[in-house]
Short mmCIF file of N, CA and C in Angstrom, two decimals:
data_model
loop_
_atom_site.label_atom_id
_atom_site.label_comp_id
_atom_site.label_asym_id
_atom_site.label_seq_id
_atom_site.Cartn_x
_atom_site.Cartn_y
_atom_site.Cartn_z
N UNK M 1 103.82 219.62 -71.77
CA UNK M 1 104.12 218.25 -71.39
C UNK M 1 105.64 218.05 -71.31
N UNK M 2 106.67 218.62 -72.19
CA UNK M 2 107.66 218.20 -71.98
C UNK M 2 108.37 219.40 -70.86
N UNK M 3 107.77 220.13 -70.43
CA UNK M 3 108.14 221.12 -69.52
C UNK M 3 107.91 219.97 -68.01
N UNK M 4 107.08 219.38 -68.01
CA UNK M 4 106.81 218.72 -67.03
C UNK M 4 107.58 217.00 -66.94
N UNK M 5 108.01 216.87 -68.30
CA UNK M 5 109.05 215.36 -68.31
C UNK M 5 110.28 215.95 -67.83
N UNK M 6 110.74 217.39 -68.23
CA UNK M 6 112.12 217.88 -67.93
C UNK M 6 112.26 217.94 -66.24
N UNK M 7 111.10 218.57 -65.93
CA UNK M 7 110.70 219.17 -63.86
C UNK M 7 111.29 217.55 -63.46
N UNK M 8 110.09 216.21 -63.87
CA UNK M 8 110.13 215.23 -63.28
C UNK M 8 111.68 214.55 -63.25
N UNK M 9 112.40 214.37 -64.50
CA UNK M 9 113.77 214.05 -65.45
C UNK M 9 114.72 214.95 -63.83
N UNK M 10 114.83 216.21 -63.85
CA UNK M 10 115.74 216.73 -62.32
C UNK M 10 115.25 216.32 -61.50
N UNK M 11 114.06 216.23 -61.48
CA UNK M 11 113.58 215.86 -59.40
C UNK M 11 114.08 214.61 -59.31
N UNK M 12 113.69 213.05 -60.40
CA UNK M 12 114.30 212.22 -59.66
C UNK M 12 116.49 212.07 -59.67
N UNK M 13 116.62 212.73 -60.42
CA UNK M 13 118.48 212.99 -60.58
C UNK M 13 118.90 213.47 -59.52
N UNK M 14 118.71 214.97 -59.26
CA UNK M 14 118.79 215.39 -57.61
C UNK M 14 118.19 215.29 -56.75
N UNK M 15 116.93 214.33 -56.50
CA UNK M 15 116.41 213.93 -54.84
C UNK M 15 117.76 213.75 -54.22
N UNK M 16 118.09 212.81 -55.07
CA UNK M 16 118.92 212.08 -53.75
C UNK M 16 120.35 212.99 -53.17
N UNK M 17 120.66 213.61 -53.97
CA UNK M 17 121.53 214.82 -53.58
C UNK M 17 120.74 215.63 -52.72
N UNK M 18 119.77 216.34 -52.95
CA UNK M 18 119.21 217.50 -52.26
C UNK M 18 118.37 216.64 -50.57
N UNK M 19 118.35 215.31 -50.50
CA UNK M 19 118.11 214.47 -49.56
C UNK M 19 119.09 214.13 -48.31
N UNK M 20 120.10 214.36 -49.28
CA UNK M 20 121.76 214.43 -48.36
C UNK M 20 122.05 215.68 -48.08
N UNK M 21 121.65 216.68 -48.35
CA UNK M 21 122.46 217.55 -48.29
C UNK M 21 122.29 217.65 -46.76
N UNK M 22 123.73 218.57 -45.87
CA UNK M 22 123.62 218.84 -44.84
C UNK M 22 122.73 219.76 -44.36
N UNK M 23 121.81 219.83 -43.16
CA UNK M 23 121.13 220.45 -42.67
C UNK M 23 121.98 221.64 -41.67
N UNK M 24 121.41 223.16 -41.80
CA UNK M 24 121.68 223.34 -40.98
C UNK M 24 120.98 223.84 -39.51
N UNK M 25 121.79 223.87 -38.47
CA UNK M 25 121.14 223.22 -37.04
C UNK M 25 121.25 224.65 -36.11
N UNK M 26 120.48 224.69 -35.29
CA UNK M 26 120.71 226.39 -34.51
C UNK M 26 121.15 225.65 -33.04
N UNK M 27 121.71 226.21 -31.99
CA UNK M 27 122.31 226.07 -31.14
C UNK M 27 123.36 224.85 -30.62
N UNK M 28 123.51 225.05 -29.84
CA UNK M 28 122.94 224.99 -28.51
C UNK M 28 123.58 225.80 -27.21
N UNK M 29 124.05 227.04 -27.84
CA UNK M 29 124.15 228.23 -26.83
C UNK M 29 123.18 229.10 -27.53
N UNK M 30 123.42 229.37 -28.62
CA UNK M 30 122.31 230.39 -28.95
C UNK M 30 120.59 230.20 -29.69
N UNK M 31 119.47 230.32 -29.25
CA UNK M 31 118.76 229.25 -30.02
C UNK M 31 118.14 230.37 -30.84
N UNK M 32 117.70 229.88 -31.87
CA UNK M 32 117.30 230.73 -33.03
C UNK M 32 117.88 231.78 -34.00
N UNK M 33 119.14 231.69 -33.54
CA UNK M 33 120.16 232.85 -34.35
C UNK M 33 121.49 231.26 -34.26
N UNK M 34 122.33 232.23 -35.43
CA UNK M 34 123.35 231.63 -35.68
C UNK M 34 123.28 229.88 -35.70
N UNK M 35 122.80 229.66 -37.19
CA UNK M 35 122.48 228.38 -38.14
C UNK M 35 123.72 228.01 -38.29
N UNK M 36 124.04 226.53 -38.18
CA UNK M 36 125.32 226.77 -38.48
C UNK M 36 125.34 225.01 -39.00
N UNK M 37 126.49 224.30 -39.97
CA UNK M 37 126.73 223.22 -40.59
C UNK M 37 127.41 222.61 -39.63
N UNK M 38 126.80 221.29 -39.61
CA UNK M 38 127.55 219.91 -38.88
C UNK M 38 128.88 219.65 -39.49
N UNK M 39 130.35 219.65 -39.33
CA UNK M 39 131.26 219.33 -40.09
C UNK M 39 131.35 217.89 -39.51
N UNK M 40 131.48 216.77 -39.99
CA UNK M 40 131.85 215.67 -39.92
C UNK M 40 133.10 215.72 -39.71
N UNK M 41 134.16 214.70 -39.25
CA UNK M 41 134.82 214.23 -39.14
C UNK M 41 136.25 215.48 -39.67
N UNK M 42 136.43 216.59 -39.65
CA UNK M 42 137.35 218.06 -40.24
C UNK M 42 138.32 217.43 -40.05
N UNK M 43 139.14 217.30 -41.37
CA UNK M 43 140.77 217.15 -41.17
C UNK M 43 141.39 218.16 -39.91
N UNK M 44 140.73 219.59 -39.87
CA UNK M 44 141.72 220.17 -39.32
C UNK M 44 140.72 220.24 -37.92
N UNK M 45 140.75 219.39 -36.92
CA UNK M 45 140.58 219.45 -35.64
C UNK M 45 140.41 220.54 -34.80
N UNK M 46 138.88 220.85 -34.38
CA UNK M 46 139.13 221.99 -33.40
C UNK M 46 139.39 221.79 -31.79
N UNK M 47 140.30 222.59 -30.99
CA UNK M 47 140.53 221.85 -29.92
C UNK M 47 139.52 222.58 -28.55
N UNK M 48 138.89 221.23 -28.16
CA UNK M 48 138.17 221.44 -27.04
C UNK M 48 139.04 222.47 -25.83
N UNK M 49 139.92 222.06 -25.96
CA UNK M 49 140.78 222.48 -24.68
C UNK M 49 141.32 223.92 -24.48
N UNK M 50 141.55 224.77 -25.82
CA UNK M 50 142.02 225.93 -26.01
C UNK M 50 140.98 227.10 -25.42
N UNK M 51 141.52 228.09 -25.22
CA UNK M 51 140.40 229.37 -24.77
C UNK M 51 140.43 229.84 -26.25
N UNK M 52 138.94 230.36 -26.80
CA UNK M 52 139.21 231.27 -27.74
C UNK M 52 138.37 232.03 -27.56
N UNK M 53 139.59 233.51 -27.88
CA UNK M 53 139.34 234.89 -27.59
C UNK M 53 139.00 235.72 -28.62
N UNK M 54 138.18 236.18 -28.77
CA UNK M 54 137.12 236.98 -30.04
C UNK M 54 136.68 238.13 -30.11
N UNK M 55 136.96 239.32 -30.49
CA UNK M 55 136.42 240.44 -30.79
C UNK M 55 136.00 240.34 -32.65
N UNK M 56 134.45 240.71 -32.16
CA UNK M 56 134.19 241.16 -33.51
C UNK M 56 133.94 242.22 -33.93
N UNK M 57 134.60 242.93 -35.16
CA UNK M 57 134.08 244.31 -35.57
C UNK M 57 132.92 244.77 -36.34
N UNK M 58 131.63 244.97 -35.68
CA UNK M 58 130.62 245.47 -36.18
C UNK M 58 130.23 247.12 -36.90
N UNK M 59 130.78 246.94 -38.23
CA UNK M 59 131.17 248.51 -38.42
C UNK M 59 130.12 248.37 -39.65
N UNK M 60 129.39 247.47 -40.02
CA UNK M 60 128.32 247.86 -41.38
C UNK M 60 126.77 247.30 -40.81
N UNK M 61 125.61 248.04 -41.46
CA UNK M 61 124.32 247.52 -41.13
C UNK M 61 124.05 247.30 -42.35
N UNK M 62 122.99 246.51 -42.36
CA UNK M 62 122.01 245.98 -44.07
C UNK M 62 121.18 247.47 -44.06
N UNK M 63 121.01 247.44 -45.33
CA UNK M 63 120.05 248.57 -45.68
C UNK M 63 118.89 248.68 -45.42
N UNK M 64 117.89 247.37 -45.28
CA UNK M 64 116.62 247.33 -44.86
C UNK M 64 116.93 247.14 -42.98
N UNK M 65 116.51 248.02 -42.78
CA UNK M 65 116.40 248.51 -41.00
C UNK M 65 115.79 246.89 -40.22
N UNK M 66 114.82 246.70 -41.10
CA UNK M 66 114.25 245.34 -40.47
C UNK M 66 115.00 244.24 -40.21
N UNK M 67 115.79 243.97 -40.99
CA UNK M 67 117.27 242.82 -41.03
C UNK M 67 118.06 242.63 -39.79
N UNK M 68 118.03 241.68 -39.46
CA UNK M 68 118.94 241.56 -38.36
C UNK M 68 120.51 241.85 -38.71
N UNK M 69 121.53 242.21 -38.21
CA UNK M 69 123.10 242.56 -38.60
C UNK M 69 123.70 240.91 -38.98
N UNK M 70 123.93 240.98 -40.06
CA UNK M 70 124.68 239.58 -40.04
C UNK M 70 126.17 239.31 -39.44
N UNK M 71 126.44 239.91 -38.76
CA UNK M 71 127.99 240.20 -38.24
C UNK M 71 127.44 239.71 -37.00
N UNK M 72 126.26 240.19 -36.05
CA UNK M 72 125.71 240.11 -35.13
C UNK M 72 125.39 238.66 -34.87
N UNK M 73 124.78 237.99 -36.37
CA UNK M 73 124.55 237.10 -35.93
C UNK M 73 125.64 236.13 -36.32
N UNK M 74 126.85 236.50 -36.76
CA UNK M 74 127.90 235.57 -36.78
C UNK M 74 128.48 235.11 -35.57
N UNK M 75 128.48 236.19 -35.20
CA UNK M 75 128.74 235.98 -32.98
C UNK M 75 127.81 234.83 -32.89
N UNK M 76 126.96 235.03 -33.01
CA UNK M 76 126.01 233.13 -32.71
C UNK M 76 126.62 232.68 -32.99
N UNK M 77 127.05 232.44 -34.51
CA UNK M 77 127.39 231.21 -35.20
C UNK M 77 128.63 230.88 -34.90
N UNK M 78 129.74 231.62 -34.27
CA UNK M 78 130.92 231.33 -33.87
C UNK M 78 130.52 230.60 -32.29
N UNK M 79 129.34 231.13 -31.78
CA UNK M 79 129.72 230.22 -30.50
C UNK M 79 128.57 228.75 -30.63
N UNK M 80 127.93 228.88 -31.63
CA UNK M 80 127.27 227.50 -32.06
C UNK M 80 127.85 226.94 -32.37
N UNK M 81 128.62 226.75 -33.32
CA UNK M 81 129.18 225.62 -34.17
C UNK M 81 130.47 225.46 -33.32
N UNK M 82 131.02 226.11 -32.33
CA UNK M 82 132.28 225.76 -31.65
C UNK M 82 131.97 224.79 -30.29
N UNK M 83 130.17 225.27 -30.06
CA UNK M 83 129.63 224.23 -29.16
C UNK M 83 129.71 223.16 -29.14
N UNK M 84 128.63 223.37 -30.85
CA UNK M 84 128.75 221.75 -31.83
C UNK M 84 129.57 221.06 -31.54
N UNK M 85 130.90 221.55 -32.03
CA UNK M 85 132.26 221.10 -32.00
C UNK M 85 133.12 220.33 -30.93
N UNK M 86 132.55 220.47 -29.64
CA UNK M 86 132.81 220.09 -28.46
C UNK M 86 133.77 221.34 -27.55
N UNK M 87 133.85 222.80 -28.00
CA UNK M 87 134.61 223.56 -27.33
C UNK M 87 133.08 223.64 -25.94
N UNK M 88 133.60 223.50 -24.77
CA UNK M 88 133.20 224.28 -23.49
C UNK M 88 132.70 225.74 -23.33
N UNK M 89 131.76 225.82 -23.00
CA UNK M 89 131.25 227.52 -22.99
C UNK M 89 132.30 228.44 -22.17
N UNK M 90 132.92 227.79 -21.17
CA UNK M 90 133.53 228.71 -20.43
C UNK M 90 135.01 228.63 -21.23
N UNK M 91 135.64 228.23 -22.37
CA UNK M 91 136.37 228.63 -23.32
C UNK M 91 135.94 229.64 -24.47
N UNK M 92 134.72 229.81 -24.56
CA UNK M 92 134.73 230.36 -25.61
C UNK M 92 134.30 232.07 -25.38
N UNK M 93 135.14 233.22 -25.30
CA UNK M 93 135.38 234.83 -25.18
C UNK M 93 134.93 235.04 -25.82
N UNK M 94 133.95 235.82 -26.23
CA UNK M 94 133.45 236.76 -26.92
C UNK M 94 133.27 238.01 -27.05
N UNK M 95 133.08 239.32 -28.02
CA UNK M 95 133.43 240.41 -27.73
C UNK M 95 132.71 241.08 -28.49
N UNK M 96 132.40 242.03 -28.99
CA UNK M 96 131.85 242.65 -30.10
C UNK M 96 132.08 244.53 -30.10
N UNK M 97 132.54 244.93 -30.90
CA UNK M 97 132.06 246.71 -30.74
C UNK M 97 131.30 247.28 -32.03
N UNK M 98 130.16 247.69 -31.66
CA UNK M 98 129.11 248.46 -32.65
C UNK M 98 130.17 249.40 -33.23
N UNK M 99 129.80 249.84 -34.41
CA UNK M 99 130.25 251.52 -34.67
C UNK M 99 130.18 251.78 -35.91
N UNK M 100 130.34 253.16 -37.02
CA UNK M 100 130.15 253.68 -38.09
C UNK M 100 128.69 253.17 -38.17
N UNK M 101 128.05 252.38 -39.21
CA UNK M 101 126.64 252.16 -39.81
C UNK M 101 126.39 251.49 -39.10
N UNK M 102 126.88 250.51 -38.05
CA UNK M 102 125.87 249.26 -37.42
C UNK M 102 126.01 250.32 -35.79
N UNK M 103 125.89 251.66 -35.45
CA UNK M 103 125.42 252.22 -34.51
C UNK M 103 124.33 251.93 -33.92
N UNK M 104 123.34 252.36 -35.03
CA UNK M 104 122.10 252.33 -34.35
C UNK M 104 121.50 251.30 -34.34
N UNK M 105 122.28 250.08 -34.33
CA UNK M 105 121.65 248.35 -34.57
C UNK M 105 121.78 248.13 -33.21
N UNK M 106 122.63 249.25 -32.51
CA UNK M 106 123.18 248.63 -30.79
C UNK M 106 122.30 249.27 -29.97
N UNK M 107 120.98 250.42 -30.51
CA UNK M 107 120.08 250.91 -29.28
C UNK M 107 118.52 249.68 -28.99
N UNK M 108 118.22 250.57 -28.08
CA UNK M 108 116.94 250.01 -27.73
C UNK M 108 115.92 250.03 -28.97
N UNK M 109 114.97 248.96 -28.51
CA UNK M 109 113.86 248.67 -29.44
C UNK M 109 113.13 249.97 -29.76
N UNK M 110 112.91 250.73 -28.41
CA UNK M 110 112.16 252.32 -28.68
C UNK M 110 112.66 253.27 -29.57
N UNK M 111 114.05 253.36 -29.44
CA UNK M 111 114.76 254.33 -30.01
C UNK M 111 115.11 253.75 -31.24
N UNK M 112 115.14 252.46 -31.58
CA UNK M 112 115.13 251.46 -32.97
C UNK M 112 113.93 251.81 -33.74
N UNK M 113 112.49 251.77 -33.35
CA UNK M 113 111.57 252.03 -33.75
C UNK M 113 110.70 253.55 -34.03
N UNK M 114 111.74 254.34 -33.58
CA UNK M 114 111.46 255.81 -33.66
C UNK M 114 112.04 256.22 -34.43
N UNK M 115 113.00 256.18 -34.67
CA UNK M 115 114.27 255.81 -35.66
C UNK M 115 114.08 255.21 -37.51
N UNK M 116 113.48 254.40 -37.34
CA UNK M 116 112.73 253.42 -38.51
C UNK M 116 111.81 252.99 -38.76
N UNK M 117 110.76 253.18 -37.11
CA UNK M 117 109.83 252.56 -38.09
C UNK M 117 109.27 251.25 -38.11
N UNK M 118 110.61 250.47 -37.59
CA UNK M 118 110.16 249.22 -37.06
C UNK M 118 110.95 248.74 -35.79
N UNK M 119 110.88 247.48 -35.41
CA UNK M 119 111.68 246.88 -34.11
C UNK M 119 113.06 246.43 -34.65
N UNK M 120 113.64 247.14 -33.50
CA UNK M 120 115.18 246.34 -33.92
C UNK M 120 115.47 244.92 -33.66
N UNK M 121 116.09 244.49 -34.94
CA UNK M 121 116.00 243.17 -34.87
C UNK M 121 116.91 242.59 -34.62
N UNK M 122 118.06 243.08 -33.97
CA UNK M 122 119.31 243.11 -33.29
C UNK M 122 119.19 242.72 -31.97
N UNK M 123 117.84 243.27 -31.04
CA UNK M 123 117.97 243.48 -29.63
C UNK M 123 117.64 242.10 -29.22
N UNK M 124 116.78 241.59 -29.48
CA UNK M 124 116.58 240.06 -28.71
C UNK M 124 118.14 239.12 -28.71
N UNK M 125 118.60 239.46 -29.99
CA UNK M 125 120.30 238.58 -30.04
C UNK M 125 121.06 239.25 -29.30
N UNK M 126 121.11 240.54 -28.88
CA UNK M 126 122.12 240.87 -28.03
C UNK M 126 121.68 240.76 -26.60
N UNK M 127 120.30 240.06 -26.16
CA UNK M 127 119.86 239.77 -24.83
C UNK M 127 120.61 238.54 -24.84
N UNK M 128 120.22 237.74 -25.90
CA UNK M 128 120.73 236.44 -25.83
C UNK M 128 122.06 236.09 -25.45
N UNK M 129 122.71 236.99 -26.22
CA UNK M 129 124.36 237.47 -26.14
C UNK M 129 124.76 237.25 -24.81
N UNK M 130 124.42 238.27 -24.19
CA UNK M 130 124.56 239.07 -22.88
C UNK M 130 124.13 237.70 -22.22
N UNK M 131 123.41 236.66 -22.17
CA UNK M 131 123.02 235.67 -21.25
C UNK M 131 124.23 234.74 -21.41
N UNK M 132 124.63 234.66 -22.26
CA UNK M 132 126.02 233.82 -22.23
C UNK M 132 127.14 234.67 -21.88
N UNK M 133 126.94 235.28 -21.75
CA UNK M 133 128.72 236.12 -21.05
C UNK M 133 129.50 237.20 -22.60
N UNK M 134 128.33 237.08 -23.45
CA UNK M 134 129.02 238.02 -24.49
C UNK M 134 129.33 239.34 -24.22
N UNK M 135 130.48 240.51 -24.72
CA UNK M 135 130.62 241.64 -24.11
C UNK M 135 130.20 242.05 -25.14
N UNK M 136 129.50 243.42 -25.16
CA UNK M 136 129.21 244.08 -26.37
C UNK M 136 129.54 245.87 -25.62
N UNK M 137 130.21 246.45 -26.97
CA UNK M 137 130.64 247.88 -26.62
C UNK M 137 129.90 248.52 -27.79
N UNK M 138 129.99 249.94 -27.91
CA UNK M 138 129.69 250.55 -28.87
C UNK M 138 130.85 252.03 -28.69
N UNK M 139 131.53 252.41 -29.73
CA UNK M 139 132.51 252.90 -30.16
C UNK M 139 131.74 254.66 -29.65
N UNK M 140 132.43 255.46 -28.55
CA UNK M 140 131.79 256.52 -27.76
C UNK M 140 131.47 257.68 -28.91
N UNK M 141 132.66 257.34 -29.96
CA UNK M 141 133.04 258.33 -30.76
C UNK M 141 131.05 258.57 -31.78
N UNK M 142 131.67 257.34 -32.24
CA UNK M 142 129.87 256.91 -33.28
C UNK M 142 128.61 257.31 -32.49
N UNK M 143 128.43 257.29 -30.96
CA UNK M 143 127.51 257.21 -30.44
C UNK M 143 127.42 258.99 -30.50
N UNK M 144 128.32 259.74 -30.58
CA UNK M 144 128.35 261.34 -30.57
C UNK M 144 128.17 261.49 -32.12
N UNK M 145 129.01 261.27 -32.72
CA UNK M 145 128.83 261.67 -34.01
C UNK M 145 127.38 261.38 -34.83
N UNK M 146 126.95 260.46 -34.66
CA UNK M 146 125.55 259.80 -35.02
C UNK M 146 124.38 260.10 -34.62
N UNK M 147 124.50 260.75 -33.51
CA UNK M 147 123.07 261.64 -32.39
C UNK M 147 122.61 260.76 -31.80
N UNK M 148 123.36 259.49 -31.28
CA UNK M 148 122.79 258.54 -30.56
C UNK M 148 122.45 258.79 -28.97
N UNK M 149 121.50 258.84 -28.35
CA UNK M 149 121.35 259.13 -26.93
C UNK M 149 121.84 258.20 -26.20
N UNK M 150 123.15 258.10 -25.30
CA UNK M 150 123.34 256.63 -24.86
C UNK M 150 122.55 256.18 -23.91
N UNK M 151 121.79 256.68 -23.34
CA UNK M 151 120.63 256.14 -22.42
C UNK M 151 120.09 255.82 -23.09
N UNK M 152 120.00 255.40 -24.57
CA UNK M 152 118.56 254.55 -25.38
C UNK M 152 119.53 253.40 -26.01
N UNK M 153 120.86 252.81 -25.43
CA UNK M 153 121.34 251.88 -25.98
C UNK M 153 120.70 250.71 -25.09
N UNK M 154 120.77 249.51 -26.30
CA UNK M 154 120.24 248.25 -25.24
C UNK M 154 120.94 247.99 -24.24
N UNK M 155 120.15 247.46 -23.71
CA UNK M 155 120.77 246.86 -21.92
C UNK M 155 121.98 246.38 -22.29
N UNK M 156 122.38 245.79 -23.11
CA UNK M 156 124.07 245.02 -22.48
C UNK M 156 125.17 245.76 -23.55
N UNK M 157 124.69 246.62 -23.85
CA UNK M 157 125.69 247.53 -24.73
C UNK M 157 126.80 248.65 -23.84
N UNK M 158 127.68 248.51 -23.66
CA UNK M 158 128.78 249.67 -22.73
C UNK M 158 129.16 250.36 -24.05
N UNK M 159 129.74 251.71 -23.60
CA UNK M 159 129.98 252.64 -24.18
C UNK M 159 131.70 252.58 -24.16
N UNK M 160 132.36 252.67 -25.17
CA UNK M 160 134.22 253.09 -25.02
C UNK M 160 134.12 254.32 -25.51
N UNK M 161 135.70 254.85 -25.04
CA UNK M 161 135.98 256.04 -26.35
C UNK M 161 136.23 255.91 -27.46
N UNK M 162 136.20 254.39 -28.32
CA UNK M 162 136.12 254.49 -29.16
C UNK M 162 135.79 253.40 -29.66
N UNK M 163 136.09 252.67 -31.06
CA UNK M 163 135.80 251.44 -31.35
C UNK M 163 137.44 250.70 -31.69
N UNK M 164 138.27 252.05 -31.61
CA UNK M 164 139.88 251.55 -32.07
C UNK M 164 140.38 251.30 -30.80
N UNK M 165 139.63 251.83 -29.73
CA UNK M 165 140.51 251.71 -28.33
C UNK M 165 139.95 250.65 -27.56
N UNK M 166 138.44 249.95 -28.03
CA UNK M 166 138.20 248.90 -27.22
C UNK M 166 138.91 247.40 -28.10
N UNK M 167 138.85 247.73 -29.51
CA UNK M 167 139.45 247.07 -30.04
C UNK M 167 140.77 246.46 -29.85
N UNK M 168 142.13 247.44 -28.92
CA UNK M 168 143.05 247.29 -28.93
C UNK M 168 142.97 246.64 -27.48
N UNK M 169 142.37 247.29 -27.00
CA UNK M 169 142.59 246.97 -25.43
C UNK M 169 142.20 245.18 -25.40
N UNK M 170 141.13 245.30 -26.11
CA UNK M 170 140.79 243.58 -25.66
C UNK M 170 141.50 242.88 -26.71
N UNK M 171 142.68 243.02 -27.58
CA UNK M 171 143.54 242.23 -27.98
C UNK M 171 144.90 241.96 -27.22
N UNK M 172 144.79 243.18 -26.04
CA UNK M 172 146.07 243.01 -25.22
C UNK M 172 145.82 242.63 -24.15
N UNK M 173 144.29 241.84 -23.89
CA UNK M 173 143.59 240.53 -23.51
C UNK M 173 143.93 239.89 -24.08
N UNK M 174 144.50 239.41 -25.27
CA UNK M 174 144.36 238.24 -25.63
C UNK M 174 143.30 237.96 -26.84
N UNK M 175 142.61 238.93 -26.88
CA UNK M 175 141.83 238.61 -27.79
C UNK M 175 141.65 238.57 -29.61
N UNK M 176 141.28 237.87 -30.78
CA UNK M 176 141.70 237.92 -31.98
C UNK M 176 140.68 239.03 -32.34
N UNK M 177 140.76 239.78 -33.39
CA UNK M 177 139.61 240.18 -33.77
C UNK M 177 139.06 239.92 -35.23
N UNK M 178 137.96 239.88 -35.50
CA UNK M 178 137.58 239.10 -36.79
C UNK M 178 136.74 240.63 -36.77
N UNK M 179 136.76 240.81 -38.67
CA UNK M 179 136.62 241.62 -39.25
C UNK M 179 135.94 241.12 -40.66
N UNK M 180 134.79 241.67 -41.11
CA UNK M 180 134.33 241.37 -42.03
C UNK M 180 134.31 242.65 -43.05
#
């Protein structure tokens, strides 16, 4: 009984907190990947008007094969919440290069599932990707070293010589690169 006055004693203290709390919302470039928080009113202003240029470095996978790459799906969430935000799709660059452990997150579902065992859960987000104008590479070097067949990479995956040389090149685009 008093296990159940204590349960009731928090539920009504934090309803009303856990009632407010912010929700978070999926798109509206990417739908079902990359969840992302409503910021109200941000002291620090993001500007509609700017181009922003993005390479991300995809160099780790989760250990369970089934997991989608969370790096992968940060690329959503950078172009969701900048949507949110009021940035323009045709401002917002995107970039990505596979390589070291998140290799084989960049092949096909067949060669994902021959591989592990199960479906890669990478490939539908990088279709999605690819429908908005995302570039995705995979580092030529990883794709040799790793025994990757590049004819079994997904459709919107290009191959570089490396992951340091696509990296550089699309910063002398202009582009930032974010690194986790």
């Amino acid at each position: 009984m008093k296990n159940i006055k204590v349960f009731v004693l928090a539920l009504v203290t934090f309803l009303p907190i856990i009632s407010c709390a912010q929700q978070r919302v999926i798109g509206p470039v990417i739908e079902n990947y990359g969840a992302v928080f409503s910021v109200e009113n941000p002291d620090f202003k993001t500007d509609p008007n700017i181009e922003y240029k993005v390479i991300f470095d995809i160099h780790d996978s989760p250990e369970d094969p089934s997991v989608l790459n969370p790096i992968l799906n940060t690329l959503a969430r950078f172009l969701n919440m900048h949507a949110q935000a009021g940035v323009p799709l045709k401002n917002l660059k995107v970039a990505c290069v596979f390589h070291n452990k998140a290799t084989w997150d960049a092949v096909n579902n067949e060669a994902y599932k021959e591989k592990y065992g199960v479906d890669n859960p990478n490939e539908p987000l990088m279709e999605a990707l690819d429908k908005v104008g995302a570039e995705m590479y995979i580092c030529g070097q990883s794709v040799y070293a790793r025994g990757v067949d590049r004819e079994r990479l997904a459709e919107p995956v290009k191959v570089g010589l490396s992951a340091m040389t696509v990296i550089l090149s699309k910063e002398a685009e202009g582009y930032r690169l974010i690194k986790f």
